[in-house]
Amino acid sequence: MPRIGLCQLTAAEDPETNLKLIREGVAAAATDGARIVVFPEAAMARFGIPLGPVAQPLDGPWASSVASIAEEHGVVVVAGMFTPSPDGRVRNTLLVTGAGQHFGYDKIHLYDAFGFAESDTVAPGTAPATFQVEGTTFGLATCYDIRFPELFRKLAGDGADIVLVPTSWGAGEGKREQWEVLVRARALDSGCWVLGCGQADPATTSTPVHPKAPTGIGYSTVSDGFGRVHTQLGPGPELVVVDLDPAVSGKARAATGVLANQRL
């Protein structure tokens, strides 16, 4: 039964500062027995700053430092970063590192919504990604990806029982409600556990941020494949460690028939 830590935090603009937050979060989660430690989207550097200057490849110093932290504590770390794109933009990448793994998932669906145009500076990914830890298959999605059920059904079809969704959710009227509905809906769509790990609301720590950038609202949420909320955090920085039974995903799919009865 996987034990997973969700580290809800407010990322700084400086990648080196955020490495300290990651080190602290991994140490605390590992002490509580976590085998996988998840950080939000943009954990390398928050939105609202030029992303090109902070982007680094997966074998660069920032990702290598995260890999060393994961190795030190014997865990797998999932954390949002930015990697260079050949077209001059960056890619919004989830770094997965530890336990012999080191790769990235590039966010497929870009946040060109609610007056924000992520695609101006970020190039889209093209391929879903999964990985395994101790016999359990995990899928990956990032923030705005959660509005697209096809991705979650694809991940379930590829064997995922748990989908990790690092996020830096945009604030605004009704946005918390949308987030909560979407986490539960994607869990129901796919029969997977869905773990949304968000940036905390910067206002809870009086952190000044770009007012138009999606810099987080908190409320990291864990839902099972029946759409039941297992865990939810508040708006501020917080760590939670959860134990999840992958077998619940199979039970949910058998009960709802969402994959077996799919026709389109």
PDB file of N, CA and C in Angstrom, residues 97-152:
ATOM      1  N   THR A  97      11.972  11.522  -9.986  1.00  0.00           N
ATOM      2  CA  THR A  97      13.335  11.080  -9.731  1.00  0.00           C
ATOM      3  C   THR A  97      13.418  10.302  -8.426  1.00  0.00           C
ATOM      4  N   GLY A  98      14.256   9.267  -8.436  1.00  0.00           N
ATOM      5  CA  GLY A  98      14.446   8.418  -7.268  1.00  0.00           C
ATOM      6  C   GLY A  98      14.130   6.971  -7.577  1.00  0.00           C
ATOM      7  N   ALA A  99      14.689   6.070  -6.778  1.00  0.00           N
ATOM      8  CA  ALA A  99      14.453   4.629  -6.938  1.00  0.00           C
ATOM      9  C   ALA A  99      14.785   4.167  -8.351  1.00  0.00           C
ATOM     10  N   GLY A 100      15.876   4.698  -8.887  1.00  0.00           N
ATOM     11  CA  GLY A 100      16.328   4.282 -10.208  1.00  0.00           C
ATOM     12  C   GLY A 100      15.628   4.954 -11.367  1.00  0.00           C
ATOM     13  N   GLN A 101      14.785   5.944 -11.094  1.00  0.00           N
ATOM     14  CA  GLN A 101      14.051   6.628 -12.148  1.00  0.00           C
ATOM     15  C   GLN A 101      14.467   8.096 -12.200  1.00  0.00           C
ATOM     16  N   HIS A 102      14.525   8.641 -13.402  1.00  0.00           N
ATOM     17  CA  HIS A 102      14.805  10.061 -13.574  1.00  0.00           C
ATOM     18  C   HIS A 102      14.321  10.460 -14.961  1.00  0.00           C
ATOM     19  N   PHE A 103      13.123  11.045 -15.012  1.00  0.00           N
ATOM     20  CA  PHE A 103      12.550  11.424 -16.298  1.00  0.00           C
ATOM     21  C   PHE A 103      11.575  12.568 -16.071  1.00  0.00           C
ATOM     22  N   GLY A 104      11.045  13.098 -17.170  1.00  0.00           N
ATOM     23  CA  GLY A 104      10.092  14.189 -17.067  1.00  0.00           C
ATOM     24  C   GLY A 104       8.837  13.936 -17.869  1.00  0.00           C
ATOM     25  N   TYR A 105       7.713  14.424 -17.360  1.00  0.00           N
ATOM     26  CA  TYR A 105       6.450  14.482 -18.101  1.00  0.00           C
ATOM     27  C   TYR A 105       6.196  15.944 -18.442  1.00  0.00           C
ATOM     28  N   ASP A 106       6.008  16.244 -19.721  1.00  0.00           N
ATOM     29  CA  ASP A 106       5.735  17.603 -20.162  1.00  0.00           C
ATOM     30  C   ASP A 106       4.228  17.816 -20.266  1.00  0.00           C
ATOM     31  N   LYS A 107       3.746  18.837 -19.586  1.00  0.00           N
ATOM     32  CA  LYS A 107       2.320  19.159 -19.549  1.00  0.00           C
ATOM     33  C   LYS A 107       1.749  19.253 -20.963  1.00  0.00           C
ATOM     34  N   ILE A 108       0.688  18.509 -21.212  1.00  0.00           N
ATOM     35  CA  ILE A 108       0.105  18.428 -22.549  1.00  0.00           C
ATOM     36  C   ILE A 108      -0.850  19.588 -22.820  1.00  0.00           C
ATOM     37  N   HIS A 109      -1.748  19.853 -21.875  1.00  0.00           N
ATOM     38  CA  HIS A 109      -2.768  20.878 -22.062  1.00  0.00           C
ATOM     39  C   HIS A 109      -2.311  22.170 -21.382  1.00  0.00           C
ATOM     40  N   LEU A 110      -2.133  23.217 -22.162  1.00  0.00           N
ATOM     41  CA  LEU A 110      -1.612  24.468 -21.629  1.00  0.00           C
ATOM     42  C   LEU A 110      -2.752  25.413 -21.237  1.00  0.00           C
ATOM     43  N   TYR A 111      -2.490  26.191 -20.227  1.00  0.00           N
ATOM     44  CA  TYR A 111      -3.496  27.041 -19.596  1.00  0.00           C
ATOM     45  C   TYR A 111      -3.696  28.327 -20.393  1.00  0.00           C
ATOM     46  N   ASP A 112      -4.361  28.181 -21.533  1.00  0.00           N
ATOM     47  CA  ASP A 112      -4.787  29.334 -22.318  1.00  0.00           C
ATOM     48  C   ASP A 112      -6.256  29.570 -21.984  1.00  0.00           C
ATOM     49  N   ALA A 113      -6.489  30.112 -20.808  1.00  0.00           N
ATOM     50  CA  ALA A 113      -7.840  30.217 -20.275  1.00  0.00           C
ATOM     51  C   ALA A 113      -7.878  31.307 -19.212  1.00  0.00           C
ATOM     52  N   PHE A 114      -9.088  31.812 -18.946  1.00  0.00           N
ATOM     53  CA  PHE A 114      -9.282  32.820 -17.901  1.00  0.00           C
ATOM     54  C   PHE A 114      -8.318  34.001 -18.069  1.00  0.00           C
ATOM     55  N   GLY A 115      -8.045  34.365 -19.329  1.00  0.00           N
ATOM     56  CA  GLY A 115      -7.224  35.521 -19.602  1.00  0.00           C
ATOM     57  C   GLY A 115      -5.729  35.308 -19.500  1.00  0.00           C
ATOM     58  N   PHE A 116      -5.300  34.069 -19.289  1.00  0.00           N
ATOM     59  CA  PHE A 116      -3.870  33.747 -19.198  1.00  0.00           C
ATOM     60  C   PHE A 116      -3.496  32.913 -20.414  1.00  0.00           C
ATOM     61  N   ALA A 117      -2.310  33.137 -20.969  1.00  0.00           N
ATOM     62  CA  ALA A 117      -1.881  32.404 -22.168  1.00  0.00           C
ATOM     63  C   ALA A 117      -0.553  31.716 -21.899  1.00  0.00           C
ATOM     64  N   GLU A 118      -0.641  30.531 -21.297  1.00  0.00           N
ATOM     65  CA  GLU A 118       0.579  29.788 -20.974  1.00  0.00           C
ATOM     66  C   GLU A 118       1.380  29.464 -22.235  1.00  0.00           C
ATOM     67  N   SER A 119       0.680  29.245 -23.357  1.00  0.00           N
ATOM     68  CA  SER A 119       1.368  28.832 -24.577  1.00  0.00           C
ATOM     69  C   SER A 119       2.251  29.935 -25.160  1.00  0.00           C
ATOM     70  N   ASP A 120       2.103  31.176 -24.696  1.00  0.00           N
ATOM     71  CA  ASP A 120       3.005  32.229 -25.157  1.00  0.00           C
ATOM     72  C   ASP A 120       4.453  31.908 -24.800  1.00  0.00           C
ATOM     73  N   THR A 121       4.653  31.274 -23.664  1.00  0.00           N
ATOM     74  CA  THR A 121       6.016  31.020 -23.173  1.00  0.00           C
ATOM     75  C   THR A 121       6.320  29.538 -22.967  1.00  0.00           C
ATOM     76  N   VAL A 122       5.289  28.687 -23.061  1.00  0.00           N
ATOM     77  CA  VAL A 122       5.454  27.259 -22.763  1.00  0.00           C
ATOM     78  C   VAL A 122       5.020  26.433 -23.971  1.00  0.00           C
ATOM     79  N   ALA A 123       5.836  25.468 -24.366  1.00  0.00           N
ATOM     80  CA  ALA A 123       5.506  24.544 -25.446  1.00  0.00           C
ATOM     81  C   ALA A 123       4.820  23.310 -24.867  1.00  0.00           C
ATOM     82  N   PRO A 124       3.800  22.773 -25.548  1.00  0.00           N
ATOM     83  CA  PRO A 124       3.071  21.630 -24.998  1.00  0.00           C
ATOM     84  C   PRO A 124       3.845  20.327 -25.136  1.00  0.00           C
ATOM     85  N   GLY A 125       3.596  19.424 -24.201  1.00  0.00           N
ATOM     86  CA  GLY A 125       4.059  18.057 -24.342  1.00  0.00           C
ATOM     87  C   GLY A 125       3.115  17.285 -25.247  1.00  0.00           C
ATOM     88  N   THR A 126       3.494  16.059 -25.577  1.00  0.00           N
ATOM     89  CA  THR A 126       2.706  15.275 -26.527  1.00  0.00           C
ATOM     90  C   THR A 126       2.357  13.874 -26.037  1.00  0.00           C
ATOM     91  N   ALA A 127       2.983  13.409 -24.957  1.00  0.00           N
ATOM     92  CA  ALA A 127       2.833  12.011 -24.588  1.00  0.00           C
ATOM     93  C   ALA A 127       2.485  11.842 -23.112  1.00  0.00           C
ATOM     94  N   PRO A 128       1.455  11.028 -22.804  1.00  0.00           N
ATOM     95  CA  PRO A 128       1.189  10.690 -21.403  1.00  0.00           C
ATOM     96  C   PRO A 128       2.354   9.909 -20.808  1.00  0.00           C
ATOM     97  N   ALA A 129       2.410   9.857 -19.481  1.00  0.00           N
ATOM     98  CA  ALA A 129       3.522   9.177 -18.816  1.00  0.00           C
ATOM     99  C   ALA A 129       3.037   8.466 -17.562  1.00  0.00           C
ATOM    100  N   THR A 130       3.601   7.289 -17.334  1.00  0.00           N
ATOM    101  CA  THR A 130       3.355   6.528 -16.109  1.00  0.00           C
ATOM    102  C   THR A 130       4.692   6.042 -15.554  1.00  0.00           C
ATOM    103  N   PHE A 131       4.680   5.647 -14.294  1.00  0.00           N
ATOM    104  CA  PHE A 131       5.849   5.016 -13.692  1.00  0.00           C
ATOM    105  C   PHE A 131       5.368   4.066 -12.603  1.00  0.00           C
ATOM    106  N   GLN A 132       6.257   3.199 -12.172  1.00  0.00           N
ATOM    107  CA  GLN A 132       5.898   2.204 -11.164  1.00  0.00           C
ATOM    108  C   GLN A 132       6.744   2.355  -9.914  1.00  0.00           C
ATOM    109  N   VAL A 133       6.109   2.140  -8.783  1.00  0.00           N
ATOM    110  CA  VAL A 133       6.793   2.054  -7.501  1.00  0.00           C
ATOM    111  C   VAL A 133       6.175   0.898  -6.737  1.00  0.00           C
ATOM    112  N   GLU A 134       7.002  -0.065  -6.392  1.00  0.00           N
ATOM    113  CA  GLU A 134       6.580  -1.219  -5.583  1.00  0.00           C
ATOM    114  C   GLU A 134       5.333  -1.884  -6.162  1.00  0.00           C
ATOM    115  N   GLY A 135       5.312  -2.029  -7.489  1.00  0.00           N
ATOM    116  CA  GLY A 135       4.243  -2.759  -8.150  1.00  0.00           C
ATOM    117  C   GLY A 135       2.994  -1.962  -8.449  1.00  0.00           C
ATOM    118  N   THR A 136       2.940  -0.697  -8.031  1.00  0.00           N
ATOM    119  CA  THR A 136       1.790   0.156  -8.326  1.00  0.00           C
ATOM    120  C   THR A 136       2.151   1.107  -9.462  1.00  0.00           C
ATOM    121  N   THR A 137       1.238   1.249 -10.422  1.00  0.00           N
ATOM    122  CA  THR A 137       1.468   2.153 -11.541  1.00  0.00           C
ATOM    123  C   THR A 137       0.825   3.498 -11.260  1.00  0.00           C
ATOM    124  N   PHE A 138       1.628   4.546 -11.453  1.00  0.00           N
ATOM    125  CA  PHE A 138       1.195   5.923 -11.230  1.00  0.00           C
ATOM    126  C   PHE A 138       1.135   6.657 -12.558  1.00  0.00           C
ATOM    127  N   GLY A 139       0.085   7.432 -12.762  1.00  0.00           N
ATOM    128  CA  GLY A 139      -0.005   8.319 -13.902  1.00  0.00           C
ATOM    129  C   GLY A 139       0.329   9.740 -13.487  1.00  0.00           C
ATOM    130  N   LEU A 140       0.621  10.579 -14.477  1.00  0.00           N
ATOM    131  CA  LEU A 140       1.005  11.959 -14.226  1.00  0.00           C
ATOM    132  C   LEU A 140       0.123  12.915 -15.031  1.00  0.00           C
ATOM    133  N   ALA A 141      -0.263  13.999 -14.401  1.00  0.00           N
ATOM    134  CA  ALA A 141      -0.977  15.081 -15.075  1.00  0.00           C
ATOM    135  C   ALA A 141      -0.610  16.368 -14.350  1.00  0.00           C
ATOM    136  N   THR A 142      -0.785  17.498 -15.038  1.00  0.00           N
ATOM    137  CA  THR A 142      -0.400  18.770 -14.460  1.00  0.00           C
ATOM    138  C   THR A 142      -1.533  19.781 -14.585  1.00  0.00           C
ATOM    139  N   CYS A 143      -2.038  20.239 -13.480  1.00  0.00           N
ATOM    140  CA  CYS A 143      -2.940  21.384 -13.374  1.00  0.00           C
ATOM    141  C   CYS A 143      -4.042  21.357 -14.430  1.00  0.00           C
ATOM    142  N   TYR A 144      -3.952  22.189 -15.476  1.00  0.00           N
ATOM    143  CA  TYR A 144      -5.005  22.334 -16.483  1.00  0.00           C
ATOM    144  C   TYR A 144      -5.329  21.014 -17.189  1.00  0.00           C
ATOM    145  N   ASP A 145      -4.382  20.064 -17.173  1.00  0.00           N
ATOM    146  CA  ASP A 145      -4.670  18.717 -17.687  1.00  0.00           C
ATOM    147  C   ASP A 145      -5.929  18.134 -17.061  1.00  0.00           C
ATOM    148  N   ILE A 146      -6.246  18.549 -15.835  1.00  0.00           N
ATOM    149  CA  ILE A 146      -7.339  17.920 -15.097  1.00  0.00           C
ATOM    150  C   ILE A 146      -8.708  18.245 -15.707  1.00  0.00           C
ATOM    151  N   ARG A 147      -8.758  19.183 -16.631  1.00  0.00           N
ATOM    152  CA  ARG A 147     -10.019  19.496 -17.307  1.00  0.00           C
ATOM    153  C   ARG A 147     -10.299  18.561 -18.491  1.00  0.00           C
ATOM    154  N   PHE A 148      -9.416  17.612 -18.741  1.00  0.00           N
ATOM    155  CA  PHE A 148      -9.519  16.771 -19.935  1.00  0.00           C
ATOM    156  C   PHE A 148      -9.604  15.294 -19.536  1.00  0.00           C
ATOM    157  N   PRO A 149     -10.825  14.744 -19.486  1.00  0.00           N
ATOM    158  CA  PRO A 149     -11.003  13.374 -18.999  1.00  0.00           C
ATOM    159  C   PRO A 149     -10.304  12.330 -19.853  1.00  0.00           C
ATOM    160  N   GLU A 150     -10.096  12.626 -21.149  1.00  0.00           N
ATOM    161  CA  GLU A 150      -9.476  11.636 -22.028  1.00  0.00           C
ATOM    162  C   GLU A 150      -8.085  11.241 -21.527  1.00  0.00           C
ATOM    163  N   LEU A 151      -7.341  12.195 -20.991  1.00  0.00           N
ATOM    164  CA  LEU A 151      -6.007  11.894 -20.492  1.00  0.00           C
ATOM    165  C   LEU A 151      -6.075  10.917 -19.328  1.00  0.00           C
ATOM    166  N   PHE A 152      -7.012  11.107 -18.443  1.00  0.00           N
ATOM    167  CA  PHE A 152      -7.114  10.247 -17.268  1.00  0.00           C
ATOM    168  C   PHE A 152      -7.582   8.848 -17.648  1.00  0.00           C
TER     169      PHE A 152
END
